Tab-separated table of C-alpha atoms in Angstrom:
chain	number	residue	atom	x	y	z
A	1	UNK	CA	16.964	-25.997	108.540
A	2	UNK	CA	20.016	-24.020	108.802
A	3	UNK	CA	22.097	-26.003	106.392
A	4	UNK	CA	20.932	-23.216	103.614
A	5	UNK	CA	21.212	-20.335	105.817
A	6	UNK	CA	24.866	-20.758	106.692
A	7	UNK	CA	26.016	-22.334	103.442
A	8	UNK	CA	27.217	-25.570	104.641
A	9	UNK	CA	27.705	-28.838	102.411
A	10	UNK	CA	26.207	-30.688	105.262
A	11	UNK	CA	25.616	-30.293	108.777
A	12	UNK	CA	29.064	-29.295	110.731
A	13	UNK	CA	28.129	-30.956	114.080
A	14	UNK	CA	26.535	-34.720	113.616
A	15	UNK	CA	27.520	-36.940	116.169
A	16	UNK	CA	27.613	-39.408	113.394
A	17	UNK	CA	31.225	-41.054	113.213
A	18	UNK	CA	32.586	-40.248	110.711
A	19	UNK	CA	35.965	-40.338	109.850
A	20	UNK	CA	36.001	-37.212	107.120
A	21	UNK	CA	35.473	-35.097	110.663
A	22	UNK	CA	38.349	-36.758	112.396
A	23	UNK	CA	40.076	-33.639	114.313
A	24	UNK	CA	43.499	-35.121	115.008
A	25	UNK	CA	44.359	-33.717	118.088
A	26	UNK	CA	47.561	-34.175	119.690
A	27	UNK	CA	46.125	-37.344	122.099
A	28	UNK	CA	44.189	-38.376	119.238
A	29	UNK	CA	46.949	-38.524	116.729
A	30	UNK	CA	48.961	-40.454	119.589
A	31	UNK	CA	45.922	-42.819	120.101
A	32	UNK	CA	46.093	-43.696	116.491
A	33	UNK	CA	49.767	-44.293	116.335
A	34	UNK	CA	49.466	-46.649	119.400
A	35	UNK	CA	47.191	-48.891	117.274
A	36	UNK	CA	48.538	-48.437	114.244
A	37	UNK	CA	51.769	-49.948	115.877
A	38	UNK	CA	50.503	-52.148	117.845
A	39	UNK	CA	48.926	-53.979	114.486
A	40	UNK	CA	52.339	-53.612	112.615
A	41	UNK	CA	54.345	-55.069	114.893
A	42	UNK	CA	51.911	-57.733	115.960
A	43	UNK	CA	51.820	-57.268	119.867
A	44	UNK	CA	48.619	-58.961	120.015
A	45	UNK	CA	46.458	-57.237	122.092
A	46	UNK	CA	45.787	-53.728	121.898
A	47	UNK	CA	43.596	-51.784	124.740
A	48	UNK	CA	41.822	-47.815	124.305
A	49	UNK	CA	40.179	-46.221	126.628
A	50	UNK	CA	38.373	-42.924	127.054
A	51	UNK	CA	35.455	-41.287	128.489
A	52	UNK	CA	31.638	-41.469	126.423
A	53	UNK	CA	31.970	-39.138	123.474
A	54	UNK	CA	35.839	-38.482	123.536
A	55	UNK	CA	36.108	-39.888	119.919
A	56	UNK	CA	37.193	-43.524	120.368
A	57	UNK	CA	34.359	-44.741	117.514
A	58	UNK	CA	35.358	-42.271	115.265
A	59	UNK	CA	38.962	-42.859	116.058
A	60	UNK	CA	38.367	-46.732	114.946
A	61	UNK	CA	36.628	-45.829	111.669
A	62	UNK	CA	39.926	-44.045	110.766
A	63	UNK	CA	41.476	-46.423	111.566
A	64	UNK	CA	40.183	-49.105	109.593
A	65	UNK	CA	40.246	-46.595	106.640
A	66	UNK	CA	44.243	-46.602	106.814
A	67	UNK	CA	44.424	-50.301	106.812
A	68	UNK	CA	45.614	-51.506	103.557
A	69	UNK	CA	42.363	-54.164	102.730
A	70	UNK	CA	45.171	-56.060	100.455
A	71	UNK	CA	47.044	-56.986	103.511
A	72	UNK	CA	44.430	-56.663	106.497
A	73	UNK	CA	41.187	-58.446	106.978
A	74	UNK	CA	39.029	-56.751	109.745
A	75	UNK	CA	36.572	-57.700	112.074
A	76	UNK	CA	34.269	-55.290	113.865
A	77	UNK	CA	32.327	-56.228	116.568
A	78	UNK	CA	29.693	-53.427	118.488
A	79	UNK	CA	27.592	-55.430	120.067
A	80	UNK	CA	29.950	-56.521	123.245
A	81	UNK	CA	26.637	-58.138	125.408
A	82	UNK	CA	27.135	-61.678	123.797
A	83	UNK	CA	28.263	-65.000	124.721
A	84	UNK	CA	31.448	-66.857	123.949
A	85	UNK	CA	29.603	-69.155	121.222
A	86	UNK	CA	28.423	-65.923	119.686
A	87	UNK	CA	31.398	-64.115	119.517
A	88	UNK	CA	32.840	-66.780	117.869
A	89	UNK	CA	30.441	-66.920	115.094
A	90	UNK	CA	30.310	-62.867	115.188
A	91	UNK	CA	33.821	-63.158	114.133
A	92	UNK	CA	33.946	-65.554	111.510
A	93	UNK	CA	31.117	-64.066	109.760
A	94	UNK	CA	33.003	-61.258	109.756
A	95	UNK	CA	36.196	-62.328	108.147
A	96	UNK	CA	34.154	-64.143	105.508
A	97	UNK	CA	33.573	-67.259	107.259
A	98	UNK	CA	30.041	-69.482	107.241
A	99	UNK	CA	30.147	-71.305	110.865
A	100	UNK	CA	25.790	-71.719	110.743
A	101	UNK	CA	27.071	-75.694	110.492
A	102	UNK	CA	29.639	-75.683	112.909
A	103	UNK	CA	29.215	-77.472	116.344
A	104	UNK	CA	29.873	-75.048	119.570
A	105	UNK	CA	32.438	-77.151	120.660
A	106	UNK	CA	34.404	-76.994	117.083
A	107	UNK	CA	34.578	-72.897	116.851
A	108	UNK	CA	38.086	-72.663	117.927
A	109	UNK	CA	39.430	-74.632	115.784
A	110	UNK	CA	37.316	-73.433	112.966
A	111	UNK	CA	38.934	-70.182	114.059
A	112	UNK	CA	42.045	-71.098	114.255
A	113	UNK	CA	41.695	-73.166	110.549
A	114	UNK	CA	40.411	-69.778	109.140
A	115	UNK	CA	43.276	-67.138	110.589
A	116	UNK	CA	45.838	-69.803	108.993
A	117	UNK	CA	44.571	-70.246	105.767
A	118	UNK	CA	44.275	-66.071	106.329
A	119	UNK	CA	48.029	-65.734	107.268
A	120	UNK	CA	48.675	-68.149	104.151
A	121	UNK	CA	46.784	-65.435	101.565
A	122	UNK	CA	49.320	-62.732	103.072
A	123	UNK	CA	46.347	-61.466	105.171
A	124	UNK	CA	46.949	-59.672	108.746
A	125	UNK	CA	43.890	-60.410	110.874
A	126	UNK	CA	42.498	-57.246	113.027
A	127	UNK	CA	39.445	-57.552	115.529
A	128	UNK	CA	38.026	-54.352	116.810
A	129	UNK	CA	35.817	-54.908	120.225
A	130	UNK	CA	33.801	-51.460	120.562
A	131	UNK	CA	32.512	-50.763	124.180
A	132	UNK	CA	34.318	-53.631	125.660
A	133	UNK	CA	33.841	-52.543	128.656
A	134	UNK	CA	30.404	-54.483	128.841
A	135	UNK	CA	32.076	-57.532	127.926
A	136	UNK	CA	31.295	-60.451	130.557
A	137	UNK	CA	34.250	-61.974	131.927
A	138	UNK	CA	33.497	-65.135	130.582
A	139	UNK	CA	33.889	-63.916	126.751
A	140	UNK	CA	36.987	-61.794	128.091
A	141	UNK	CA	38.604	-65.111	129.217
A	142	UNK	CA	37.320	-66.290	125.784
A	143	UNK	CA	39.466	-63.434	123.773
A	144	UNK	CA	42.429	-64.049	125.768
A	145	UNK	CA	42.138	-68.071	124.929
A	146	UNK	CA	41.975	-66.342	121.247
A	147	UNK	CA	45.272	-64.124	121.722
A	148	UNK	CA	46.858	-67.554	121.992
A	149	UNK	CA	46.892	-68.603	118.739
A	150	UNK	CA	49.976	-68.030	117.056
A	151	UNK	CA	52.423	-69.665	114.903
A	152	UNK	CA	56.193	-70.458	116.136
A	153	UNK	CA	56.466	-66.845	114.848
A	154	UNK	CA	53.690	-64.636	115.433
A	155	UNK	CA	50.210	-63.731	116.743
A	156	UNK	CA	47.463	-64.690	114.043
A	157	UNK	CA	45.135	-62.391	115.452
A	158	UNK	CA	45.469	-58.746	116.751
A	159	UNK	CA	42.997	-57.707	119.000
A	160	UNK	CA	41.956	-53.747	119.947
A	161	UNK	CA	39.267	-53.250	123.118
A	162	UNK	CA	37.935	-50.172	122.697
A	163	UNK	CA	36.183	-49.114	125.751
A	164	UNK	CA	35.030	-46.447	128.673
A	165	UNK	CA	37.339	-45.840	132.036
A	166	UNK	CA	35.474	-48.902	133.365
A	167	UNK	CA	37.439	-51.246	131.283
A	168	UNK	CA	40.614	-50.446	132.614
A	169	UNK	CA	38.872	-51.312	136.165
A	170	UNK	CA	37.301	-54.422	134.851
A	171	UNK	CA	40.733	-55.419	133.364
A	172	UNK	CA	42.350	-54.933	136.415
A	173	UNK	CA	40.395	-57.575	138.424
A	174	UNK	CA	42.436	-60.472	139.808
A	175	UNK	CA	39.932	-62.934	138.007
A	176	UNK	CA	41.438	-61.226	134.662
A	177	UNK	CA	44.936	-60.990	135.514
A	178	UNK	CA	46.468	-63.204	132.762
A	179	UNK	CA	44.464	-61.102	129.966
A	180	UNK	CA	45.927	-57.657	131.848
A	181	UNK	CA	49.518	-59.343	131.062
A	182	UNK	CA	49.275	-59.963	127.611
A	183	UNK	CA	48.415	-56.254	126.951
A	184	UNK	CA	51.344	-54.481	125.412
A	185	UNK	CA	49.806	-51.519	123.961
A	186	UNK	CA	47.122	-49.500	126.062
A	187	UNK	CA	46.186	-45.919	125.795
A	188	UNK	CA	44.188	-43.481	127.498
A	189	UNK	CA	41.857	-41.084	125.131
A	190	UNK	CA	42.125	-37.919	126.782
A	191	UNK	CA	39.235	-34.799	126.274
A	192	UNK	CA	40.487	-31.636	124.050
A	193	UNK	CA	41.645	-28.082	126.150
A	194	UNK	CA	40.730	-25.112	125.098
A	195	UNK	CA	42.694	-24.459	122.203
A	196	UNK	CA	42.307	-27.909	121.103
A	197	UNK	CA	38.454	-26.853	121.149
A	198	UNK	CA	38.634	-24.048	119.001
A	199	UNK	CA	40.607	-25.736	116.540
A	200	UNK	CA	38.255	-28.408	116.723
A	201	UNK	CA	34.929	-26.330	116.063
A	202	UNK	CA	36.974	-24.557	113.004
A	203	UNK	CA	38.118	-27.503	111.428
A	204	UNK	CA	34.619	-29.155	111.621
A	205	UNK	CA	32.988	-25.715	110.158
A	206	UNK	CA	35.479	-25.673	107.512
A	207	UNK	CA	34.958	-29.360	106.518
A	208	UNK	CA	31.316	-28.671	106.248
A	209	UNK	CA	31.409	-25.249	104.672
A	210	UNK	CA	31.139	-24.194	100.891
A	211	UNK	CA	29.899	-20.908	100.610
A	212	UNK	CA	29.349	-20.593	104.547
A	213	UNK	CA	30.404	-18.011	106.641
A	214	UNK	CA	29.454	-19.204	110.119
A	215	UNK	CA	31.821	-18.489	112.692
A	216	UNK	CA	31.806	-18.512	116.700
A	217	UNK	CA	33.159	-16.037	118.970
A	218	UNK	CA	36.163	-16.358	121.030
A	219	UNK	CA	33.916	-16.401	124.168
A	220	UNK	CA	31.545	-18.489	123.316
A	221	UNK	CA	33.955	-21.593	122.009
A	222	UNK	CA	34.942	-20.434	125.625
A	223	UNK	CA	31.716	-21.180	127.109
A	224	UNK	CA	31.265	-23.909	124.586
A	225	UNK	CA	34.758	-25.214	126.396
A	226	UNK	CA	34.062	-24.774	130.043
A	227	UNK	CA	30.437	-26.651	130.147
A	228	UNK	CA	31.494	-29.539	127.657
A	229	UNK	CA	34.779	-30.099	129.506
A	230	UNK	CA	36.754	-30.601	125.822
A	231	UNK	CA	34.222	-34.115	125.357
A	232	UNK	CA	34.054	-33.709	121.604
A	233	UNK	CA	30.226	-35.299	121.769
A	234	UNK	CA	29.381	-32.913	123.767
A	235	UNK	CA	30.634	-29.782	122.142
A	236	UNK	CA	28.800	-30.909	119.152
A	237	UNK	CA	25.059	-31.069	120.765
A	238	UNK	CA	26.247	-27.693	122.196
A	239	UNK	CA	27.729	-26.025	118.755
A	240	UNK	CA	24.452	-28.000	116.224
A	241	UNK	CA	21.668	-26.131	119.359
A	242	UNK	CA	24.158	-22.694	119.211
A	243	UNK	CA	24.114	-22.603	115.367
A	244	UNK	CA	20.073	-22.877	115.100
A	245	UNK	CA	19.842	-20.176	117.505
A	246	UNK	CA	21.839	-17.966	115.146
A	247	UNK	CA	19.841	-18.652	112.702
A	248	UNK	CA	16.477	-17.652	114.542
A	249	UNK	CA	18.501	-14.359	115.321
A	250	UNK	CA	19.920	-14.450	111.419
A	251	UNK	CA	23.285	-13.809	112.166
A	252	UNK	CA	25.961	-15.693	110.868
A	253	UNK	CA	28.184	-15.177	114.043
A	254	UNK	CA	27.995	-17.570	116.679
A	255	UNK	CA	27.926	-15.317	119.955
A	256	UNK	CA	28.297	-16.433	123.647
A	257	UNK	CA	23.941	-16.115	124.106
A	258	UNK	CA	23.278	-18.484	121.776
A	259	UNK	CA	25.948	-21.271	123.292
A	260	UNK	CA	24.288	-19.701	127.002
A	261	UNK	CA	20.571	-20.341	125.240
A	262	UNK	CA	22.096	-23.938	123.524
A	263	UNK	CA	23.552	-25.282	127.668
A	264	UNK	CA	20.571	-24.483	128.764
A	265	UNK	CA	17.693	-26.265	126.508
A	266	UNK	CA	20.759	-29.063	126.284
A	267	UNK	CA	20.544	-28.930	130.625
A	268	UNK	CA	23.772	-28.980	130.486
A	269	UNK	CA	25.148	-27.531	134.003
């Protein structure tokens, strides 16, 4: 609807993520080389958290972008409301593994088979958990039994929870103490500030733009700042409703009305 008006190769402000829109912030650039070093130097298990819409999804598709595939195999599971059995054969099909034959009580060491003959090929093994905090504790005990197969020399499996506040709660139970212990990387996704904000909205416009001219006002990225509370989520509902009320008004600027018009059909207080 606006795509034409503004000029834009595609819409700016898609909550869709992906990685081409990655703003590397500073806590975002030090989220990613937490992981990233937590998978090189094989510390096993690898925990981040951050509030609903602070980037953590989009964060992981970068990630997996910068893994070499020659030397990593990957294995990404979003749907965290299963059992053990399932996650088990979640994860094998997604290393490249057929386990529709294979008893429940033979998984782990089909597992365990499988990251070997992995670790043979000169393959690094990564398993991404997204919204882990809705794991039961049953398939968290589950991981951790996983975390604990290793060679005389290293891990055979890195594991990365990626999750809301509440995982750092639910990890912090006494009935999940020993999986707590064996996590030597964590980090804490924090939302953008201001500035961060209005770099954020640029870089997104410019990524999008190829003839555009759209552009927002210093006070409304202000007012775009103050009722999103730097969530990047929700700064782009806000900034997508702001942008089609500019271009009922046909103006290519961006004013603090339309984000004041956006909050309010959003009901955002």
């Amino acid at each position: 609807m606006y795509k034409e008006f503004f000029g834009f190769k595609e819409f700016p402000f898609n909550i869709t993520p992906d990685p081409k829109f990655l703003f590397l912030s500073p806590t975002h650039q030090e989220a990613l080389a937490h992981l990233i070093y937590g998978i090189d130097q094989k510390k096993g298990f690898i925990v981040l958290t951050g509030e609903v819409g602070c980037g953590k999804t989009t964060l992981c598709r970068a990630l997996l972008n910068k893994l070499d595939a020659t030397r990593f195999d990957t294995a990404l599971i979003l749907n965290p409301k299963v059992k053990e059995i399932q996650l088990l054969r979640d994860f094998l099909k997604e290393i490249g593994e057929d386990s529709a034959e294979i008893e429940p009580d033979n998984l782990i060491n089909r597992v365990h088979a499988s990251l070997l003959k992995k670790i043979s090929q000169g393959k690094n093994i990564v398993m991404i958990i997204d919204e882990a905090q809705n794991l039961s504790h049953d398939v968290l005990e589950q991981i951790r039994l996983l975390s604990n197969l290793e060679t005389d020399n290293e891990k055979l499996l890195q594991i990365i929870l990626m999750g809301q506040p509440e995982l750092k709660e639910k990890l912090a139970t006494r009935e999940l103490r020993q999986l707590k212990q064996r996590i030597l990387v964590h980090y804490d996704l924090k939302p953008l500030d201001f500035q961060q904000t209005r770099h954020y909205i640029q870089h997104r416009l410019a990524v999008s733009q190829g003839s555009g001219t759209a552009y927002f006002s210093y006070w409304a990225i202000f007012k775009i700042y103050r009722n999103s509370g730097g969530i990047p989520r929700i700064i782009n509902n806000i900034c997508d409703k702001s942008l089609l009320s500019a271009y009922i008004n046909r103006s290519t600027k961006v004013g603090y009305r339309d984000v004041k018009k956006a909050i309010k059909e959003l009901r955002i207080s």
